[in-house]
XYZ file of C-alpha atoms in Angstrom:
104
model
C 195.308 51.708 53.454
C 196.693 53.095 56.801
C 195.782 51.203 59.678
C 194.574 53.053 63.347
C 196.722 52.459 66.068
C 195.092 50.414 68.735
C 195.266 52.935 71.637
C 193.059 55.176 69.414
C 191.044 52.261 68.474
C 190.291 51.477 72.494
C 189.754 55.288 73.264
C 187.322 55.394 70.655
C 185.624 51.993 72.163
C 185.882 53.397 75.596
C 184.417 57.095 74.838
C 180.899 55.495 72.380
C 180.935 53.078 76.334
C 180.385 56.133 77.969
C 177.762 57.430 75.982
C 176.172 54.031 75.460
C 176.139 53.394 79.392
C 174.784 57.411 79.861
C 171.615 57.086 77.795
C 171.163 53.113 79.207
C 171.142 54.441 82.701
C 169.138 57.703 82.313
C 166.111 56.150 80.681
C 165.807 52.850 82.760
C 162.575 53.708 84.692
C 162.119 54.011 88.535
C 160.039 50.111 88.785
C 163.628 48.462 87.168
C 166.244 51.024 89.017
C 166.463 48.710 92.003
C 167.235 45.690 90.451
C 169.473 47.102 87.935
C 171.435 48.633 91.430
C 171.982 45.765 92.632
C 173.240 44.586 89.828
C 175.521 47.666 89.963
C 176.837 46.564 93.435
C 178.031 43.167 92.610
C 179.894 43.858 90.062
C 181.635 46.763 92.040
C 182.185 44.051 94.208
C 184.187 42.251 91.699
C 185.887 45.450 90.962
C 187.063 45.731 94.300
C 188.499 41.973 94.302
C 190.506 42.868 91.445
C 191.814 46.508 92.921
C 192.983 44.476 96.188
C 194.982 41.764 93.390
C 196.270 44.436 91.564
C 197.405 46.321 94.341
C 199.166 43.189 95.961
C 200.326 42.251 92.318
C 203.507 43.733 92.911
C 204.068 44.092 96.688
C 207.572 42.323 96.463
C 209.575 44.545 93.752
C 209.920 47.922 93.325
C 210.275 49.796 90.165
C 207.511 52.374 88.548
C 205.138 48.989 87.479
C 204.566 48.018 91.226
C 203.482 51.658 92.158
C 201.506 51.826 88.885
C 199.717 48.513 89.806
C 199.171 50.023 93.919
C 197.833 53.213 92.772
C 195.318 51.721 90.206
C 194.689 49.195 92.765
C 193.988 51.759 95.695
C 192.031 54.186 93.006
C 189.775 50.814 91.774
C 188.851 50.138 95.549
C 187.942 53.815 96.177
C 185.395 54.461 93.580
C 184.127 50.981 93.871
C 183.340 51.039 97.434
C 181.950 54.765 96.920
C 179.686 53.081 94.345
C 178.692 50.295 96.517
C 178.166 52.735 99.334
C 175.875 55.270 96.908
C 174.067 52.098 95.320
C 173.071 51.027 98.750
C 172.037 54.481 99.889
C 169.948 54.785 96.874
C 168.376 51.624 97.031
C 167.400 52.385 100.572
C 165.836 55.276 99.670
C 163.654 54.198 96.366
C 162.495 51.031 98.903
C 161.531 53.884 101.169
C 159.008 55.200 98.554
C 156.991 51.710 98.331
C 156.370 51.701 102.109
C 153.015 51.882 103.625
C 152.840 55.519 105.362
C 151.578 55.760 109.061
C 148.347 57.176 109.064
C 148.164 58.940 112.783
């Protein structure tokens, strides 16, 4: 019996994630989608705690690892803080459709 090599083995892990976290997030309904953003936001919070370690990982040596590490780091902070940014925005807005409209 052949065994699969363990980058295909986390590919495969990391492709069924995406589909998992597609259908989870596409059928939670509107009463639960500002709870589960804010959710959302902390842990892209964490996410960008880790981006600024990694990217300060390797500040004092040079070599292809510390730009590796910078460049993830830089990239995890990016989409993190555009998630944040979004999660907010959209949270804003579905609070917006609970509020009282003035009647004048």
């Amino acid at each position: 019996m052949e065994y699969v090599d363990p980058t295909v083995f986390r590919l495969a892990i990391f492709v069924l994630a995406i589909f998992v976290g597609y259908y989870v997030v596409w059928s939670v309904t509107p009463a639960l989608h500002t709870p589960l953003m804010a959710v959302t936001n902390a842990i892209s919070s964490v996410i960008i705690v880790g981006g600024l370690m990694a990217a300060a990982a390797f500040s004092g040596g040079g070599g292809a690892n510390a730009w590796v590490a910078k460049g993830a780091g830089i990239a995890a902070v990016t989409l993190a803080s555009v998630n944040i940014f979004g999660g907010f925005m959209v949270t804003r807005r579905m609070l917006a459709m609970y509020r009282k409209k003035d009647k004048r």
